[in-house]
Short mmCIF file of C-alpha atoms and ligand atoms in Angstrom, two decimals:
data_model
loop_
_atom_site.label_atom_id
_atom_site.label_comp_id
_atom_site.label_asym_id
_atom_site.label_seq_id
_atom_site.Cartn_x
_atom_site.Cartn_y
_atom_site.Cartn_z
CA UNK A 28 -31.34 58.91 123.14
CA UNK A 29 -28.94 61.86 123.53
CA UNK A 30 -27.85 63.66 126.64
CA UNK A 31 -30.28 65.88 128.52
CA UNK A 32 -29.74 69.66 128.53
CA UNK A 33 -30.92 69.78 132.13
CA UNK A 34 -31.13 67.26 134.94
CA UNK A 35 -33.96 68.19 137.32
CA UNK A 36 -33.70 67.60 141.03
CA UNK A 37 -36.11 67.72 143.96
CA UNK A 38 -34.74 68.05 147.49
CA UNK A 39 -36.79 66.62 150.36
CA UNK A 40 -35.83 68.72 153.40
CA UNK A 41 -34.34 72.18 153.87
CA UNK A 42 -32.70 71.82 157.26
CA UNK A 43 -28.95 71.66 157.92
CA UNK A 44 -28.13 69.29 155.06
CA UNK A 45 -30.83 70.48 152.61
CA UNK A 46 -29.59 74.06 152.94
CA UNK A 47 -26.03 72.88 152.36
CA UNK A 48 -27.09 70.96 149.24
CA UNK A 49 -28.80 74.08 147.89
CA UNK A 50 -25.68 76.21 148.49
CA UNK A 51 -23.23 73.68 147.02
CA UNK A 52 -25.32 73.21 143.86
CA UNK A 53 -25.64 77.01 143.41
CA UNK A 54 -21.89 77.30 143.84
CA UNK A 55 -21.28 74.73 141.07
CA UNK A 56 -23.68 76.24 138.51
CA UNK A 57 -21.01 77.10 135.95
CA UNK A 58 -19.02 73.88 136.39
CA UNK A 59 -21.96 71.56 135.90
CA UNK A 60 -21.90 71.55 132.11
CA UNK A 61 -18.36 70.15 132.33
CA UNK A 62 -19.13 67.70 135.11
CA UNK A 63 -22.39 66.21 133.78
CA UNK A 64 -22.70 67.55 130.23
CA UNK A 65 -25.76 69.66 131.10
CA UNK A 66 -27.32 71.86 133.76
CA UNK A 67 -28.37 70.66 137.20
CA UNK A 68 -31.43 72.48 138.45
CA UNK A 69 -33.36 72.20 141.72
CA UNK A 70 -37.02 72.27 140.68
CA UNK A 71 -38.72 71.75 144.05
CA UNK A 72 -37.93 71.55 147.76
CA UNK A 73 -40.23 69.61 150.08
CA UNK A 74 -40.60 70.88 153.68
CA UNK A 75 -43.14 70.49 156.47
CA UNK A 76 -43.83 74.21 156.66
CA UNK A 77 -43.65 75.88 153.24
CA UNK A 78 -44.53 79.31 154.70
CA UNK A 79 -41.45 79.45 156.96
CA UNK A 80 -38.79 81.95 155.79
CA UNK A 81 -35.49 80.25 154.96
CA UNK A 82 -32.39 82.38 154.48
CA UNK A 83 -30.78 82.14 151.05
CA UNK A 84 -33.35 79.69 149.61
CA UNK A 85 -35.67 80.66 146.74
CA UNK A 86 -39.03 80.32 148.51
CA UNK A 87 -40.89 79.78 145.21
CA UNK A 88 -39.34 76.29 145.13
CA UNK A 89 -40.84 75.26 148.48
CA UNK A 90 -43.78 72.89 148.70
CA UNK A 91 -45.35 70.70 151.37
CA UNK A 92 -46.99 68.44 148.77
CA UNK A 93 -45.06 65.23 147.95
CA UNK A 94 -47.45 64.40 145.10
CA UNK A 95 -46.31 67.53 143.22
CA UNK A 96 -42.82 66.04 143.18
CA UNK A 97 -43.41 62.35 142.58
CA UNK A 98 -45.90 63.08 139.79
CA UNK A 99 -43.60 65.57 138.06
CA UNK A 100 -42.24 63.62 135.07
CA UNK A 101 -39.41 66.13 134.55
CA UNK A 102 -37.80 65.38 137.92
CA UNK A 103 -34.94 62.91 137.41
CA UNK A 104 -33.34 62.71 140.88
CA UNK A 105 -34.80 62.90 144.38
CA UNK A 106 -32.47 63.97 147.20
CA UNK A 107 -33.86 62.80 150.56
CA UNK A 108 -32.46 64.83 153.45
CA UNK A 109 -35.49 64.86 155.77
CA UNK A 110 -34.33 62.05 158.05
CA UNK A 111 -36.31 59.40 159.98
CA UNK A 112 -37.94 56.22 158.72
CA UNK A 113 -41.36 57.51 157.68
CA UNK A 114 -42.41 59.18 155.47
CA UNK A 115 -38.87 59.03 154.01
CA UNK A 116 -39.20 55.28 153.25
CA UNK A 117 -42.53 55.67 151.47
CA UNK A 118 -41.29 58.65 149.47
CA UNK A 119 -38.10 56.86 148.37
CA UNK A 120 -40.11 53.75 147.47
CA UNK A 121 -42.57 55.78 145.39
CA UNK A 122 -39.73 57.73 143.74
CA UNK A 123 -37.94 54.52 142.69
CA UNK A 124 -41.20 52.99 141.47
CA UNK A 125 -41.67 56.13 139.35
CA UNK A 126 -38.21 55.53 137.80
CA UNK A 127 -36.46 58.38 139.63
CA UNK A 128 -32.98 57.82 141.05
CA UNK A 129 -32.48 58.69 144.71
CA UNK A 130 -29.65 60.13 146.80
CA UNK A 131 -30.10 60.01 150.57
CA UNK A 132 -28.18 60.94 153.73
CA UNK A 133 -30.54 58.84 155.84
CA UNK A 134 -28.59 56.29 157.92
CA UNK A 135 -31.64 55.33 160.01
CA UNK A 136 -33.37 54.14 156.86
CA UNK A 137 -30.39 52.53 155.12
CA UNK A 138 -29.29 50.67 158.27
CA UNK A 139 -32.74 49.10 158.67
CA UNK A 140 -34.22 48.88 155.18
CA UNK A 141 -31.16 49.12 152.94
CA UNK A 142 -31.58 45.75 151.25
CA UNK A 143 -35.25 46.24 150.38
CA UNK A 144 -34.61 49.72 148.93
CA UNK A 145 -31.49 48.70 147.01
CA UNK A 146 -33.36 45.72 145.50
CA UNK A 147 -36.19 48.04 144.50
CA UNK A 148 -33.72 50.48 142.89
CA UNK A 149 -32.17 47.62 140.92
CA UNK A 150 -35.49 46.27 139.70
CA UNK A 151 -36.47 49.75 138.50
CA UNK A 152 -33.09 50.44 136.85
CA UNK A 153 -32.43 53.39 139.17
CA UNK A 154 -29.49 54.53 141.27
CA UNK A 155 -29.80 54.69 145.07
CA UNK A 156 -26.75 56.35 146.58
CA UNK A 157 -26.11 57.09 150.26
CA UNK A 158 -22.49 58.22 150.77
CA UNK A 159 -23.54 60.99 153.21
CA UNK A 160 -25.22 58.49 155.52
CA UNK A 161 -21.80 57.50 156.95
CA UNK A 162 -19.14 59.93 158.21
CA UNK A 163 -20.59 63.06 156.55
CA UNK A 164 -18.09 64.48 154.07
CA UNK A 165 -15.62 61.59 154.20
CA UNK A 166 -15.73 59.30 151.17
CA UNK A 167 -15.97 55.79 152.63
CA UNK A 168 -18.87 53.85 151.08
CA UNK A 169 -17.82 54.35 147.48
CA UNK A 170 -14.15 53.53 148.31
CA UNK A 171 -15.33 50.32 150.02
CA UNK A 172 -17.63 49.39 147.10
CA UNK A 173 -15.33 50.41 144.26
CA UNK A 174 -11.68 51.19 145.05
CA UNK A 175 -11.29 48.45 147.67
CA UNK A 176 -13.40 45.83 145.87
CA UNK A 177 -10.21 43.80 145.26
CA UNK A 178 -9.93 43.00 148.98
CA UNK A 179 -11.41 40.67 151.54
CA UNK A 180 -11.93 43.30 154.21
CA UNK A 181 -11.49 42.05 157.78
CA UNK A 182 -11.79 45.18 159.90
CA UNK A 183 -13.53 48.56 159.87
CA UNK A 184 -13.01 50.67 162.98
CA UNK A 185 -14.02 54.27 163.22
CA UNK A 186 -14.98 57.42 165.01
CA UNK A 187 -18.18 58.03 163.11
CA UNK A 188 -20.19 60.39 165.28
CA UNK A 189 -19.13 64.03 165.23
CA UNK A 190 -21.29 65.09 168.20
CA UNK A 191 -19.84 62.58 170.67
CA UNK A 192 -16.29 63.10 169.42
CA UNK A 193 -16.78 66.85 169.88
CA UNK A 194 -18.09 66.29 173.43
CA UNK A 195 -15.32 63.84 174.44
CA UNK A 196 -12.62 66.11 172.93
CA UNK A 197 -13.88 69.14 174.89
CA UNK A 198 -14.19 67.10 178.10
CA UNK A 199 -10.61 65.84 177.62
CA UNK A 200 -8.88 69.04 176.50
CA UNK A 201 -10.83 71.77 178.26
CA UNK A 202 -12.62 70.00 181.11
CA UNK A 203 -15.93 71.37 179.77
CA UNK A 204 -19.12 69.69 181.04
CA UNK A 205 -21.24 67.26 179.02
CA UNK A 206 -24.47 69.32 178.76
CA UNK A 207 -22.70 72.55 177.79
CA UNK A 208 -20.75 70.83 175.01
CA UNK A 209 -23.81 69.00 173.68
CA UNK A 210 -25.63 72.34 173.35
CA UNK A 211 -22.69 73.72 171.33
CA UNK A 212 -22.71 70.64 169.05
CA UNK A 213 -26.44 71.19 168.45
CA UNK A 214 -25.90 74.88 167.62
CA UNK A 215 -23.20 73.90 165.12
CA UNK A 216 -25.63 71.53 163.33
CA UNK A 217 -23.71 68.32 164.17
CA UNK A 218 -26.31 66.71 166.41
CA UNK A 219 -29.35 64.75 165.22
CA UNK A 220 -32.84 66.25 165.77
CA UNK A 221 -32.99 64.05 168.88
CA UNK A 222 -29.42 64.02 170.26
CA UNK A 223 -30.15 60.80 172.18
CA UNK A 224 -29.24 59.04 168.94
CA UNK A 225 -25.78 60.63 169.12
CA UNK A 226 -24.95 60.33 172.82
CA UNK A 227 -26.36 56.79 173.21
CA UNK A 228 -24.33 55.55 170.23
CA UNK A 229 -27.35 54.75 168.01
CA UNK A 230 -26.25 57.07 165.20
CA UNK A 231 -22.79 55.45 165.17
CA UNK A 232 -24.39 51.98 165.28
CA UNK A 233 -26.39 52.74 162.12
CA UNK A 234 -23.25 53.92 160.34
CA UNK A 235 -21.27 50.85 161.43
CA UNK A 236 -24.07 48.55 160.20
CA UNK A 237 -23.97 50.23 156.78
CA UNK A 238 -20.15 50.10 156.56
CA UNK A 239 -19.96 46.48 157.73
CA UNK A 240 -22.57 45.36 155.17
CA UNK A 241 -20.56 46.89 152.34
CA UNK A 242 -17.09 45.97 153.65
CA UNK A 243 -17.92 42.31 154.36
CA UNK A 244 -20.49 41.80 151.54
CA UNK A 245 -22.97 40.46 154.10
CA UNK A 246 -26.04 42.24 155.47
CA UNK A 247 -25.62 43.76 158.93
CA UNK A 248 -28.57 45.73 160.29
CA UNK A 249 -28.89 48.24 163.11
CA UNK A 250 -30.37 45.55 165.43
CA UNK A 251 -27.20 43.45 165.02
CA UNK A 252 -24.99 46.15 166.53
CA UNK A 253 -24.23 46.03 170.28
CA UNK A 254 -24.44 49.65 171.44
CA UNK A 255 -23.30 51.70 174.43
CA UNK A 256 -23.12 55.50 174.45
CA UNK A 257 -20.95 58.04 176.26
CA UNK A 258 -23.36 59.21 178.98
CA UNK A 259 -21.60 57.14 181.69
CA UNK A 260 -18.13 58.55 180.91
CA UNK A 261 -16.99 60.86 183.71
CA UNK A 262 -14.15 63.34 184.19
CA UNK A 263 -12.56 60.75 186.48
CA UNK A 264 -12.46 58.10 183.72
CA UNK A 265 -10.87 60.64 181.39
CA UNK A 266 -8.28 61.50 184.07
CA UNK A 267 -7.39 57.82 184.63
CA UNK A 268 -7.14 57.31 180.87
CA UNK A 269 -4.72 60.24 180.63
CA UNK A 270 -2.61 58.75 183.42
CA UNK A 271 -2.33 55.62 181.27
CA UNK A 272 -1.35 57.60 178.14
CA UNK A 273 -4.76 56.93 176.61
CA UNK A 274 -7.78 58.93 175.49
CA UNK A 275 -11.42 57.82 175.51
CA UNK A 276 -13.22 57.69 172.16
CA UNK A 277 -16.61 56.35 171.04
CA UNK A 278 -15.54 53.69 168.54
CA UNK A 279 -17.54 51.71 166.04
CA UNK A 280 -15.87 48.32 165.59
CA UNK A 281 -16.70 45.78 162.88
CA UNK A 282 -14.56 42.67 162.36
CA UNK A 283 -15.03 39.77 160.01
CA UNK A 284 -13.67 36.83 162.02
CA UNK A 285 -13.66 33.06 161.54
CA UNK A 286 -16.60 32.81 163.98
CA UNK A 287 -18.70 35.47 162.33
CA UNK A 288 -19.08 39.24 162.15
CA UNK A 289 -18.37 41.20 165.32
CA UNK A 290 -20.15 44.54 165.31
CA UNK A 291 -20.33 47.00 168.20
CA UNK A 292 -20.25 50.64 169.28
CA UNK A 293 -18.98 51.67 172.71
CA UNK A 294 -16.46 53.98 174.37
CA UNK A 295 -12.89 52.67 174.39
CA UNK A 296 -9.58 53.69 175.88
CA UNK A 297 -7.14 54.04 173.03
CA UNK A 298 -3.39 54.62 173.20
CA UNK A 299 -2.65 58.30 172.59
CA UNK A 300 -0.18 57.36 169.80
CA UNK A 301 -2.80 55.46 167.75
CA UNK A 302 -3.91 57.50 164.67
CA UNK A 303 -7.55 57.41 165.87
CA UNK A 304 -6.56 59.02 169.20
CA UNK A 305 -5.69 62.31 167.50
CA UNK A 306 -9.04 62.58 165.70
CA UNK A 307 -10.66 65.43 167.63
CA UNK A 308 -13.62 67.82 167.65
CA UNK A 309 -16.32 66.95 165.12
CA UNK A 310 -13.81 65.16 162.87
CA UNK A 311 -14.44 61.52 161.99
CA UNK A 312 -12.05 58.84 160.82
CA UNK A 313 -12.44 55.29 159.56
CA UNK A 314 -9.61 52.78 159.73
CA UNK A 315 -9.91 49.70 157.49
CA UNK A 316 -7.92 46.52 157.00
CA UNK A 317 -8.04 44.38 153.87
CA UNK A 318 -5.98 41.42 152.69
CA UNK A 319 -4.51 43.32 149.74
CA UNK A 320 -4.44 46.94 150.89
CA UNK A 321 -3.28 46.16 154.48
CA UNK A 322 -4.26 49.27 156.56
CA UNK A 323 -5.86 52.46 155.26
CA UNK A 324 -7.42 55.40 157.08
CA UNK A 325 -9.99 57.96 155.93
CA UNK A 326 -10.22 61.24 157.83
CA UNK A 327 -12.33 64.39 157.58
CA UNK A 328 -15.43 66.24 158.69
CA UNK A 329 -18.14 63.82 159.67
CA UNK A 330 -21.04 66.22 160.13
CA UNK A 331 -22.31 69.72 159.43
CA UNK A 332 -23.95 71.61 156.59
CA UNK A 333 -21.33 71.80 153.84
CA UNK A 334 -19.26 68.64 154.49
CA UNK A 335 -22.44 66.53 154.41
CA UNK A 336 -23.70 68.40 151.36
CA UNK A 337 -20.37 67.63 149.66
CA UNK A 338 -21.12 63.90 149.92
CA UNK A 339 -24.75 64.32 148.85
CA UNK A 340 -23.93 66.45 145.82
CA UNK A 341 -21.06 64.10 144.89
CA UNK A 342 -23.67 61.32 144.68
CA UNK A 343 -26.01 63.59 142.71
CA UNK A 344 -23.26 64.30 140.16
CA UNK A 345 -22.46 60.57 139.85
CA UNK A 346 -26.15 59.78 139.37
CA UNK A 347 -26.52 62.60 136.83
CA UNK A 348 -23.56 61.17 134.86
CA UNK A 349 -25.21 57.74 134.92
CA UNK A 350 -28.46 59.28 133.67
CA UNK A 351 -26.57 61.02 130.85
CA UNK A 352 -24.86 57.74 129.93
CA UNK A 353 -28.06 55.72 130.38
CA UNK A 354 -26.46 53.38 132.87
CA UNK A 355 -28.30 53.95 136.16
CA UNK A 356 -29.05 50.91 138.33
CA UNK A 357 -25.71 49.17 137.64
CA UNK A 358 -24.50 48.72 141.23
CA UNK A 359 -27.17 47.58 143.66
CA UNK A 360 -26.90 45.59 146.87
CA UNK A 361 -23.39 44.09 147.21
CA UNK A 362 -24.25 41.65 150.04
CA UNK A 363 -23.75 38.29 148.34
CA UNK A 364 -22.69 36.41 151.52
CA UNK A 365 -24.65 35.43 154.60
CA UNK A 366 -22.17 35.55 157.49
CA UNK A 367 -23.59 35.05 161.02
CA UNK A 368 -23.27 37.76 163.68
CA UNK A 369 -20.98 36.78 166.55
CA UNK A 370 -22.64 37.02 170.00
CA UNK A 371 -21.24 39.82 172.15
CA UNK A 372 -20.42 37.32 174.93
CA UNK A 373 -17.79 35.76 172.62
CA UNK A 374 -15.86 38.91 171.70
CA UNK A 375 -12.35 39.33 173.06
CA UNK A 376 -11.05 42.64 174.41
CA UNK A 377 -8.99 44.25 177.14
CA UNK A 378 -11.00 45.99 179.85
CA UNK A 379 -10.60 48.95 182.22
CA UNK A 380 -12.58 48.28 185.43
CA UNK A 381 -12.86 51.06 188.02
CA UNK A 382 -14.09 49.96 191.47
CA UNK A 383 -14.54 51.59 194.88
CA UNK A 384 -13.50 49.07 197.53
CA UNK A 385 -12.84 48.77 201.27
CA UNK A 386 -9.31 49.84 202.11
CA UNK A 387 -8.13 46.86 204.18
CA UNK A 388 -5.73 43.95 204.03
CA UNK A 389 -6.78 41.21 201.62
CA UNK A 390 -9.02 43.33 199.38
CA UNK A 391 -6.74 43.21 196.34
CA UNK A 392 -6.17 39.48 196.76
CA UNK A 393 -9.92 38.80 196.96
CA UNK A 394 -10.62 40.83 193.84
CA UNK A 395 -7.74 39.26 191.93
CA UNK A 396 -8.97 35.78 192.83
CA UNK A 397 -12.47 36.50 191.42
CA UNK A 398 -10.93 37.58 188.12
CA UNK A 399 -8.52 34.60 188.18
CA UNK A 400 -11.31 32.09 188.87
CA UNK A 401 -13.19 33.44 185.85
CA UNK A 402 -10.29 33.18 183.36
CA UNK A 403 -9.61 36.94 183.47
CA UNK A 404 -5.89 37.68 183.40
CA UNK A 405 -4.92 41.01 184.98
CA UNK A 406 -2.34 43.20 183.20
CA UNK A 407 -2.21 46.06 185.69
CA UNK A 408 -3.78 47.31 188.94
CA UNK A 409 -3.64 50.94 190.10
CA UNK A 410 -4.87 52.06 193.53
CA UNK A 411 -5.77 55.72 194.10
CA UNK A 412 -7.79 58.15 196.21
CA UNK A 413 -7.63 56.39 199.59
CA UNK A 414 -10.13 58.11 201.87
CA UNK A 415 -12.48 57.20 204.76
CA UNK A 416 -11.45 53.52 204.64
CA UNK A 417 -12.28 53.27 200.95
CA UNK A 418 -9.92 53.25 197.96
CA UNK A 419 -10.40 53.40 194.24
CA UNK A 420 -8.90 50.58 192.21
CA UNK A 421 -8.47 50.44 188.45
CA UNK A 422 -7.87 47.03 186.93
CA UNK A 423 -6.64 46.67 183.34
CA UNK A 424 -7.08 43.16 182.00
CA UNK A 425 -5.28 41.28 179.26
CA UNK A 426 -7.35 40.13 176.28
CA UNK A 427 -10.31 38.23 177.75
CA UNK A 428 -13.75 37.05 176.64
CA UNK A 429 -16.66 39.41 177.32
CA UNK A 430 -18.57 36.59 179.04
CA UNK A 431 -15.67 36.07 181.49
CA UNK A 432 -15.56 39.72 182.45
CA UNK A 433 -19.36 39.75 182.83
CA UNK A 434 -19.22 36.70 185.15
CA UNK A 435 -16.45 38.33 187.24
CA UNK A 436 -18.41 41.57 187.62
CA UNK A 437 -21.56 39.69 188.64
CA UNK A 438 -19.63 38.10 191.53
CA UNK A 439 -17.74 41.29 192.49
CA UNK A 440 -21.06 43.19 192.79
CA UNK A 441 -22.20 40.79 195.52
CA UNK A 442 -19.03 41.13 197.65
CA UNK A 443 -19.35 43.35 200.76
CA UNK A 444 -15.82 44.73 200.27
CA UNK A 445 -16.80 46.16 196.85
CA UNK A 446 -18.76 49.33 197.48
CA UNK A 447 -19.45 49.91 193.78
CA UNK A 448 -18.23 49.18 190.28
CA UNK A 449 -17.89 52.73 189.01
CA UNK A 450 -17.25 52.01 185.34
CA UNK A 451 -16.18 49.33 182.87
CA UNK A 452 -14.66 50.50 179.59
CA UNK A 453 -13.12 48.36 176.87
CA UNK A 454 -9.54 49.06 175.82
CA UNK A 455 -8.57 49.10 172.12
P1 NAP B 1 -32.94 68.87 159.97
O1 NAP B 1 -32.05 70.04 160.10
O2 NAP B 1 -33.82 68.49 161.09
O3 NAP B 1 -33.85 69.11 158.66
C1 NAP B 1 -34.90 68.27 158.27
C2 NAP B 1 -35.67 68.93 157.13
O4 NAP B 1 -36.59 67.99 156.62
C3 NAP B 1 -36.45 70.16 157.52
O5 NAP B 1 -36.36 71.14 156.51
C4 NAP B 1 -37.90 69.66 157.62
O6 NAP B 1 -38.90 70.62 157.25
C5 NAP B 1 -37.90 68.55 156.60
N1 NAP B 1 -38.85 67.50 156.96
C6 NAP B 1 -38.79 66.66 158.02
N2 NAP B 1 -39.84 65.82 158.03
C7 NAP B 1 -40.59 66.16 156.95
C8 NAP B 1 -41.81 65.67 156.40
N3 NAP B 1 -42.49 64.69 156.99
N4 NAP B 1 -42.28 66.25 155.29
C9 NAP B 1 -41.61 67.26 154.68
N5 NAP B 1 -40.43 67.76 155.14
C10 NAP B 1 -39.94 67.22 156.26
O7 NAP B 1 -32.09 67.56 159.59
P2 NAP B 1 -30.60 67.49 159.00
O8 NAP B 1 -29.59 67.65 160.09
O9 NAP B 1 -30.52 68.33 157.79
O10 NAP B 1 -30.51 65.93 158.60
C11 NAP B 1 -31.18 65.42 157.47
C12 NAP B 1 -30.72 63.99 157.19
O11 NAP B 1 -29.31 63.97 156.96
C13 NAP B 1 -30.94 63.01 158.35
O12 NAP B 1 -31.21 61.73 157.81
C14 NAP B 1 -29.58 62.99 159.06
O13 NAP B 1 -29.36 61.80 159.78
C15 NAP B 1 -28.67 63.08 157.86
N6 NAP B 1 -27.33 63.60 158.14
C16 NAP B 1 -27.18 64.76 158.82
C17 NAP B 1 -25.90 65.27 159.04
C18 NAP B 1 -25.69 66.55 159.80
O14 NAP B 1 -24.53 66.91 160.01
N7 NAP B 1 -26.72 67.27 160.20
C19 NAP B 1 -24.80 64.56 158.56
C20 NAP B 1 -25.00 63.36 157.85
C21 NAP B 1 -26.27 62.91 157.64
P3 NAP B 1 -39.20 71.95 158.13
O15 NAP B 1 -37.96 72.78 157.97
O16 NAP B 1 -40.39 72.57 157.51
O17 NAP B 1 -39.39 71.47 159.53
N1 HSE B 2 -25.33 63.59 164.29
C1 HSE B 2 -24.33 63.08 163.43
C2 HSE B 2 -22.96 63.26 164.05
C3 HSE B 2 -24.39 63.80 162.10
O1 HSE B 2 -22.86 63.93 165.09
O2 HSE B 2 -22.00 62.71 163.55
C4 HSE B 2 -23.70 63.05 161.01
O3 HSE B 2 -24.34 61.88 160.70
#
């Protein structure tokens, strides 16, 4: 069988990413013959409301009928950029069963049902690609699967949510409030339809689950990821971090240790000289460590119309090449190990603990003894803002077990001299 003159595509969704995909493909019209040995044509676009006017999109392509797409034998590739679990999962399943390759940006789906869908793609000889599901325009999944396949990867740490990085950067640099900055991130198309997924760390958790699965060749799902968002971070925490030459970032951390895979998303203080500390605005970055490569870092735009479309269309071009060379379905699920997930109580970190305490003789000694009795070694204590017989104390610990810090905090909360524990943030 020779090469096709035209590869036909259907795009499910015409929101931020779908519109970007449309624009990027239009922009590449003349190059496509050289890239894939034929034309690449969008035949149909699935939306909820096909009567809605959409700037710059040929409305004759719009449909709200999935059957028109899945039953169209000429359509070779389905691009799913609708988001959510259903009906996206059913549509992708039916597309693969019909022998159509799929490109998706859907991290919700891949972080929960990745294995099932990848196995289905393999058994139907189709490609299922999902580069855009992690860190928008930054190439990270294909590098992990292909270019870094020679390594045993031990660490993947990243800033993988553009919305929260945008918010934290504005709060740090301009003192702008949380709500105002979130609204701006939504207007710029960075935020998810429900921004709770961004600010509570769920979006980052999905991305970390996907990256960890590929990096460590062992399945990690969204439920495995311990998650905290940025809603408890205050201007005061940011100020204290600055005083300590640190910034606060929402980090996704995945480590392959001797006791299992550690996988978590939470805010962290990070030294201002660390490369991740200078990743600002909606930019994302992923830092990896492997036994052969040592350290490597990937940096770029992690969200938005065109950067995300760049990753989606890159996958479409790769799939189209595979169709032309009759070799789709070659690389399926790469999780050939079954490594246990390490309980959060066993992870080791440094901690920043901010407390409001009674300002009287013996307070520091009492607090220090609680930490000491629970195997928590203190690296530094700062006392500030003495007022009305109360003072604010910030304790920075050495590396300690999460369960030891939790036990210390449980006791501190019951002590009359501790008015409140204002915040606890891990330190990278
Ligand atoms: P969006 O702006 O909300 O667009 C969603 C589109 O899908 C809309 O056109 C909508 O149709 C259509 N749609 C939704 N449910 C549908 C259904 N049941 N049937 C038919 N059409 C349906 O979303 P987005 O920001 O483009 O995100 C799309 C996907 O890309 C998500 O999985 C997201 O996580 C992922 N992603 C987004 C970014 C980003 O920067 N935005 C980056 C990376 C990955 P109507 O227009 O008619 O409502
Ligand atoms: N809402 C996501 C973000 C979009 O802010 O990073 C990219 O997945």
